[in-house]
Amino acid sequence: MEKISDLFTTKLTIGVTGFSRSGKTVFIGALAQALVCADAWKQKTGQGPLAQFGPLERGQFRAARIRDDVHADTPQFPFRQVRDSLATHDAAWPQATEGISRLVLDLDYHTTGFYKRIKTLRIELIDYPGEWLVDLPMLEQSYAEWSEQALALAGTELRSSWSEPFFAQLGRLGTGEKFDEEQAIKLTGSWAGYLQQAADYGLSRNQPGRLLRPGALRNSPVLRLFPLPEVCRDSPFGKGMEKRFEEYKKKIIKPFFREHFKHIDRQIVMLDLLRVLQQGKQAFDEMVETFREVLPVFHYGRKNLIPWLGGTKISRLLFAATKGDHVTRGDRANLEQMVRRMLSLVDDRNELRSQVADYEVMTLASVRATEDRMTVKAPKREILYGRPAGEGKASQWDPGGLPLDMPPDWATVFFEFYRFEPPPMAEALSEGYPAINLGKALDYLIGEDLK
């Protein structure tokens, strides 16, 4: 239950999204822990996880409190589980979240100006899956159009081995088949299995997105949805699927976009570009095309290009290239520049810059898993020190360099993506986790609001 004083508290809602393994769970957990532990760094300007967070470095920031009592009847982000998984001697990356969850913090700070007083800013971090955004193009398609597109994609060379069980099961479906829920359940399971394998590889155009991240709709009949070839679409079974497709758009996709985004004040989009580069051209091309299709929903601030979304109030949009600690120090600026160039490819009509009130791009590592090192022998070069998954101990690793061209010349890409595990962080419970640009990201999102 909220207090009377809460009525006079300034409130901001920050949306946090990204595809699976992009780092949004770690970001929310690390940010909350850094705010709670900020007192440990007040006398060490420019150091700690919130370095470059202006209100802290100016001495304005006082303290942060987690408010479990706010929105107590809605799913809460598992902050304590995330914190504890990273703060033990056997530190491990936390389990990914599923569906929408919230974490509310009250930030106390001193105002600037002649009459200094203590005020409170409440930030509500809303975690939601990037997979749900991929469904946006479905709203403009008929079931036949979506089926043709989805089946063609599933039959491409890279995806065909994963979709083979679905197509085999589909081949046994009669052209005059009656609608049968048991049959729909089996085919949905095969389609969902294919989508999961594609997502695990790093591909992003996986629809329906709710099959990958069902949240509270797990096992719901409305998620028993998959494409059908033309020969099956005129059957009673096909008509049943078409009806379900329209129901999915009306009851799942549209309400999410309409109701969710009207409450967001700021937005951060987490991009795991490194993993996509490792997987090659098709994964990269899919990522570009996916963002081209979902970018209109981020046209906030001045004029939204999707009329049915209604009024949106997001004033700041941050694209964060995650896992910045998985490249050498000299390549972090290149990683940021790659995202900027990718956005230029996606937004070839420059609508993002003309429609969005304010957006920024930066490299981010919410929890740093590596140290920067140099080789001893000439010619000296930058390397990383850490423990990749599957290795028994930490040592030195050379990931190679990032491509400077966009799109990359794939014949010359020699970057190696090592999935580094978090090191033991004995002081994390009192000092937060080491990070790259976490304070800078927070300063961009809310720094102007703490004055």
XYZ file of C-alpha atoms in Angstrom, residues 9-447:
439
model
C 6.504 11.991 -5.091
C 7.668 12.532 -8.691
C 7.413 9.279 -10.620
C 9.147 7.972 -13.734
C 8.610 4.667 -15.517
C 11.538 3.149 -17.407
C 10.912 0.348 -19.897
C 13.695 -2.244 -20.215
C 13.607 -4.646 -23.126
C 15.829 -6.886 -25.240
C 15.908 -10.356 -26.721
C 16.869 -13.356 -24.627
C 20.508 -13.168 -23.423
C 20.755 -9.461 -24.209
C 21.391 -8.661 -20.535
C 18.214 -6.913 -19.360
C 17.864 -9.079 -16.232
C 21.463 -8.345 -15.223
C 20.977 -4.640 -16.025
C 17.981 -4.216 -13.719
C 19.568 -6.218 -10.903
C 22.937 -4.465 -11.157
C 21.370 -1.003 -11.417
C 19.228 -1.544 -8.321
C 22.186 -2.888 -6.338
C 24.383 0.017 -7.436
C 21.767 2.536 -6.271
C 21.272 0.798 -2.927
C 25.068 0.710 -2.379
C 25.816 4.180 -3.764
C 26.853 5.481 -0.320
C 30.057 3.423 -0.552
C 31.277 5.612 -3.443
C 30.259 9.114 -2.361
C 33.829 10.093 -1.512
C 35.307 8.419 -4.614
C 34.225 10.588 -7.531
C 34.476 8.868 -10.889
C 34.726 5.388 -9.385
C 32.330 2.528 -8.749
C 29.411 1.156 -10.749
C 27.650 4.548 -10.916
C 30.633 6.548 -12.199
C 29.361 9.327 -14.519
C 25.976 9.455 -12.765
C 25.825 13.237 -12.334
C 23.625 13.506 -9.206
C 25.969 11.150 -7.310
C 29.143 12.894 -8.437
C 27.684 16.323 -7.618
C 26.820 15.151 -4.104
C 23.051 15.481 -4.649
C 22.136 11.809 -4.425
C 21.408 10.627 -0.876
C 19.954 7.114 -0.841
C 17.781 4.557 -2.637
C 15.125 2.263 -1.222
C 13.383 -0.678 -2.839
C 9.604 -0.369 -2.481
C 8.149 -3.866 -2.292
C 4.807 -2.415 -1.197
C 4.161 -0.557 -4.468
C 2.266 -2.661 -7.035
C 2.348 -5.536 -4.551
C -0.363 -7.327 -6.545
C 1.686 -7.507 -9.776
C 4.738 -9.672 -10.646
C 7.869 -8.186 -9.088
C 11.285 -8.368 -10.676
C 13.291 -10.995 -8.707
C 15.927 -8.526 -7.515
C 17.148 -10.499 -4.523
C 17.587 -13.722 -6.506
C 19.492 -11.860 -9.239
C 21.648 -10.063 -6.663
C 22.474 -13.235 -4.761
C 23.333 -15.269 -7.869
C 26.031 -12.721 -8.718
C 27.272 -11.985 -5.188
C 28.398 -15.463 -4.131
C 31.857 -17.042 -4.407
C 30.433 -19.282 -7.154
C 28.901 -16.360 -9.041
C 26.685 -17.260 -12.009
C 24.570 -15.316 -14.450
C 20.981 -15.179 -13.168
C 18.104 -17.045 -14.710
C 16.315 -15.036 -17.395
C 12.989 -13.447 -16.517
C 9.807 -14.241 -18.406
C 6.884 -11.941 -19.048
C 6.427 -8.489 -17.533
C 7.780 -7.684 -14.079
C 8.414 -4.489 -12.118
C 10.929 -3.122 -9.641
C 10.209 0.160 -7.843
C 12.864 2.286 -6.123
C 12.597 5.608 -4.301
C 15.629 7.856 -4.846
C 16.190 10.626 -2.276
C 18.233 13.625 -3.415
C 19.080 17.245 -2.626
C 17.685 19.810 -5.019
C 19.930 22.438 -6.594
C 19.392 26.174 -6.305
C 19.334 28.571 -3.350
C 16.635 26.762 -1.342
C 18.021 23.243 -1.126
C 15.636 20.591 0.097
C 15.291 16.830 0.046
C 13.000 15.372 -2.597
C 12.171 11.872 -3.802
C 12.085 10.520 -7.333
C 10.365 7.174 -7.754
C 11.561 5.072 -10.676
C 9.641 2.025 -11.788
C 11.677 -0.348 -13.935
C 9.432 -2.439 -16.187
C 11.077 -5.539 -17.623
C 9.395 -6.949 -20.742
C 10.595 -9.393 -23.428
C 11.900 -8.081 -26.726
C 10.372 -11.175 -28.315
C 6.943 -9.582 -27.849
C 7.943 -6.624 -30.048
C 8.535 -8.954 -32.995
C 4.780 -9.538 -33.237
C 4.110 -5.928 -34.267
C 4.220 -6.601 -38.074
C 1.560 -9.313 -37.681
C -1.032 -6.608 -37.045
C -0.794 -5.504 -40.686
C -1.014 -9.032 -42.109
C -3.760 -11.499 -42.878
C -3.359 -15.070 -41.695
C -2.549 -16.137 -45.274
C 0.128 -13.454 -45.655
C 1.697 -14.273 -42.312
C 1.644 -18.021 -43.045
C 3.393 -17.613 -46.390
C 6.084 -15.422 -44.863
C 6.628 -17.582 -41.762
C 6.775 -20.860 -43.721
C 9.191 -19.397 -46.282
C 11.484 -18.229 -43.480
C 11.282 -21.617 -41.762
C 12.374 -23.277 -44.999
C 15.562 -21.253 -45.445
C 18.862 -23.115 -45.324
C 19.859 -22.066 -41.805
C 16.443 -22.763 -40.258
C 15.352 -25.835 -42.230
C 16.918 -28.448 -39.933
C 15.147 -26.960 -36.895
C 11.752 -26.728 -38.654
C 11.927 -30.217 -40.200
C 9.870 -31.927 -37.429
C 7.128 -29.314 -37.836
C 6.968 -29.745 -41.610
C 6.924 -33.535 -41.208
C 3.983 -33.296 -38.829
C 2.292 -30.758 -41.091
C 2.580 -33.173 -44.009
C 0.300 -35.606 -42.187
C -2.435 -32.985 -41.859
C -5.312 -33.654 -44.248
C -6.550 -30.918 -46.600
C -10.091 -31.376 -45.277
C -9.103 -31.712 -41.628
C -11.639 -30.664 -39.018
C -10.459 -28.325 -36.299
C -9.075 -30.409 -33.459
C -7.539 -28.881 -30.330
C -5.302 -31.887 -29.677
C -3.845 -31.604 -33.161
C -3.342 -27.871 -32.633
C -1.471 -28.534 -29.384
C 0.913 -30.985 -31.091
C 1.638 -28.718 -34.042
C 2.110 -25.724 -31.746
C 4.655 -27.709 -29.747
C 6.624 -28.494 -32.918
C 6.475 -24.883 -34.112
C 7.505 -23.568 -30.686
C 10.420 -26.018 -30.585
C 11.649 -24.736 -33.936
C 11.325 -21.111 -32.815
C 13.283 -21.831 -29.642
C 16.161 -23.399 -31.552
C 16.272 -20.409 -33.891
C 16.270 -18.032 -30.921
C 18.999 -20.015 -29.150
C 21.156 -19.656 -32.246
C 20.687 -15.890 -32.200
C 17.998 -15.372 -34.837
C 15.307 -12.834 -34.022
C 12.389 -13.072 -36.487
C 10.473 -15.653 -34.493
C 6.678 -15.377 -34.485
C 4.483 -15.606 -32.540
C 6.837 -14.078 -29.986
C 4.629 -15.169 -27.098
C 5.458 -18.812 -27.815
C 9.006 -18.035 -26.703
C 8.043 -15.849 -23.732
C 4.434 -16.710 -22.828
C 4.487 -15.167 -19.349
C 1.087 -15.528 -17.680
C -0.379 -16.948 -20.922
C 1.533 -20.225 -20.766
C -0.720 -23.085 -21.968
C -3.413 -20.608 -23.023
C -5.448 -21.733 -26.080
C -4.820 -18.393 -27.805
C -1.124 -19.343 -28.060
C -1.900 -22.524 -29.992
C -1.008 -20.744 -33.201
C 1.186 -21.644 -36.182
C 1.234 -21.054 -39.964
C -0.418 -23.325 -42.513
C 0.265 -23.773 -46.248
C -2.341 -22.649 -48.758
C -3.585 -26.187 -49.379
C -4.702 -26.457 -45.727
C -6.063 -22.962 -45.143
C -9.530 -23.517 -46.667
C -10.232 -26.527 -44.460
C -12.182 -26.264 -41.175
C -8.819 -26.632 -39.423
C -7.373 -23.761 -41.446
C -10.375 -21.556 -40.763
C -9.962 -22.293 -37.057
C -6.324 -21.207 -37.227
C -7.290 -18.053 -39.087
C -9.807 -17.199 -36.379
C -7.185 -17.795 -33.708
C -4.703 -15.592 -35.568
C -7.178 -12.698 -35.501
C -7.903 -13.386 -31.839
C -4.181 -13.317 -31.054
C -3.835 -9.923 -32.732
C -6.901 -8.475 -31.033
C -6.458 -9.851 -27.516
C -2.670 -10.203 -27.167
C -0.630 -8.035 -29.525
C -2.700 -4.867 -29.728
C -3.513 -4.528 -25.992
C 0.154 -5.001 -25.090
C 1.368 -2.214 -27.357
C -1.533 0.124 -26.601
C -1.676 -0.295 -22.818
C 2.001 -0.847 -22.093
C 3.675 1.993 -23.961
C 1.375 4.763 -22.824
C 2.776 4.384 -19.288
C 6.492 4.480 -20.244
C 8.475 7.702 -19.705
C 11.939 6.449 -20.706
C 13.072 3.353 -22.595
C 16.279 1.337 -22.837
C 16.695 -1.297 -25.565
C 19.416 -3.875 -24.938
C 21.255 -5.111 -28.057
C 23.525 -8.162 -28.033
C 25.274 -7.272 -31.274
C 28.391 -9.300 -30.415
C 26.555 -12.621 -30.361
C 24.880 -11.778 -33.664
C 28.247 -10.965 -35.243
C 29.574 -14.325 -34.067
C 26.695 -16.148 -35.797
C 27.267 -14.469 -39.142
C 25.468 -12.754 -41.973
C 22.005 -14.322 -41.728
C 21.696 -13.624 -38.008
C 22.852 -10.040 -38.592
C 20.485 -9.517 -41.529
C 17.578 -10.836 -39.443
C 18.425 -8.476 -36.606
C 18.467 -5.509 -38.995
C 15.154 -6.518 -40.559
C 13.561 -7.141 -37.159
C 14.481 -3.676 -35.950
C 13.271 -2.159 -39.194
C 9.875 -3.737 -38.545
C 9.554 -2.836 -34.853
C 11.205 0.586 -34.914
C 7.895 2.454 -35.498
C 6.767 1.626 -31.965
C 9.758 3.639 -30.674
C 8.802 6.785 -32.594
C 8.004 8.564 -29.378
C 7.771 12.133 -28.280
C 6.767 14.196 -31.288
C 4.509 12.076 -33.468
C 3.783 8.379 -33.340
C 3.507 6.642 -36.687
C 1.080 4.019 -35.354
C -2.250 5.839 -34.882
C -3.963 3.203 -32.730
C -1.167 3.420 -30.138
C -2.666 6.716 -29.034
C -0.675 9.170 -26.945
C 2.801 8.120 -25.839
C 5.042 10.147 -23.579
C 8.480 8.538 -23.855
C 10.977 11.357 -24.022
C 14.296 9.464 -23.964
C 15.284 6.290 -25.775
C 18.611 4.547 -25.141
C 20.051 1.807 -27.357
C 22.642 -0.079 -25.283
C 25.195 -2.375 -26.923
C 25.588 -4.908 -24.129
C 28.541 -7.083 -23.127
C 30.940 -4.192 -23.602
C 33.399 -6.055 -21.380
C 33.597 -8.851 -23.982
C 35.584 -6.628 -26.364
C 38.919 -4.961 -25.732
C 38.988 -1.415 -24.401
C 39.867 0.102 -27.758
C 36.934 -1.624 -29.439
C 34.226 -0.289 -27.104
C 33.892 2.935 -29.066
C 33.749 0.823 -32.243
C 30.925 -1.263 -30.747
C 28.930 1.891 -30.074
C 29.617 3.146 -33.582
C 28.470 -0.192 -35.030
C 25.087 0.209 -33.347
C 24.782 3.752 -34.701
C 25.547 2.517 -38.210
C 23.140 -0.395 -37.828
C 20.392 2.024 -36.812
C 21.186 4.057 -39.921
C 20.692 0.919 -42.022
C 17.400 0.202 -40.278
C 16.171 3.783 -40.376
C 17.149 4.626 -43.946
C 14.453 7.340 -44.127
C 15.795 9.038 -40.973
C 12.443 8.734 -39.198
C 14.050 7.886 -35.853
C 15.952 11.157 -35.670
C 13.016 13.217 -36.921
C 10.297 11.585 -34.797
C 11.981 10.655 -31.509
C 12.288 13.456 -28.956
C 15.730 12.288 -27.750
C 17.721 9.090 -28.280
C 21.261 7.942 -27.532
C 23.557 4.971 -28.148
C 26.231 3.647 -25.792
C 28.272 0.564 -24.941
C 27.298 -1.108 -21.666
C 28.403 -3.852 -19.302
C 26.061 -3.910 -16.311
C 28.274 -6.432 -14.504
C 31.847 -6.569 -15.669
C 33.173 -10.107 -16.140
C 36.629 -9.276 -17.538
C 39.683 -7.135 -16.865
C 41.599 -5.172 -19.495
C 45.138 -6.456 -20.016
C 48.042 -5.959 -22.447
C 50.297 -8.598 -23.933
C 53.847 -8.547 -22.612
C 55.782 -9.146 -25.831
C 55.902 -6.739 -28.759
C 53.902 -5.861 -30.681
C 51.786 -5.214 -27.609
C 48.035 -5.415 -28.001
C 44.961 -5.261 -25.799
C 43.465 -8.512 -24.534
C 40.920 -9.615 -21.942
C 41.379 -11.510 -18.687
C 38.438 -13.639 -17.587
C 36.882 -17.088 -17.502
C 34.778 -18.136 -20.499
C 32.015 -20.696 -19.998
C 33.450 -24.191 -19.809
C 36.900 -23.083 -18.640
C 38.157 -24.044 -15.200
C 39.991 -20.839 -14.389
C 40.475 -17.278 -15.581
C 43.219 -16.514 -18.106
C 44.036 -14.168 -20.981
C 41.956 -14.181 -24.176
C 42.168 -12.325 -27.463
C 38.697 -11.826 -29.007
C 40.079 -10.158 -32.129
C 38.806 -6.875 -33.506
C 35.349 -5.691 -34.441
C 34.598 -4.948 -38.090
C 34.495 -1.234 -38.871
C 32.255 -1.522 -41.930
C 28.477 -1.672 -41.747
C 27.182 -3.988 -42.975
C 30.326 -6.000 -42.230
C 32.528 -7.571 -44.877
C 31.928 -11.084 -43.593
C 35.005 -12.486 -45.298
C 37.177 -10.310 -43.060
C 35.339 -10.717 -39.737
C 37.629 -12.458 -37.250
C 35.909 -11.610 -33.985
C 35.548 -14.373 -31.382
C 32.713 -14.063 -28.884
C 33.673 -15.651 -25.558
C 30.801 -15.951 -23.108
C 32.635 -14.913 -19.958
C 31.295 -16.002 -16.588
C 31.073 -13.500 -13.715
C 34.074 -13.574 -11.363
C 33.748 -13.835 -7.580
C 32.807 -10.384 -6.259
C 33.264 -10.432 -2.487
C 32.340 -6.752 -2.015
C 29.275 -6.739 -4.265
C 26.738 -6.745 -1.415
C 28.196 -3.528 -0.026
C 29.665 -1.850 -3.115
C 27.692 -3.143 -6.085
C 29.181 -4.828 -9.142
C 31.959 -3.452 -11.356
C 30.425 -2.085 -14.547
C 31.057 -0.159 -17.751
C 28.854 2.886 -18.402
C 26.084 1.850 -16.011
C 26.177 5.263 -14.317
C 26.363 6.992 -17.699
C 23.261 5.137 -18.877
C 21.361 6.063 -15.711
C 22.465 9.681 -16.042
C 21.069 9.831 -19.559
C 17.760 8.297 -18.489
C 17.051 10.253 -15.289
C 19.968 12.607 -14.519
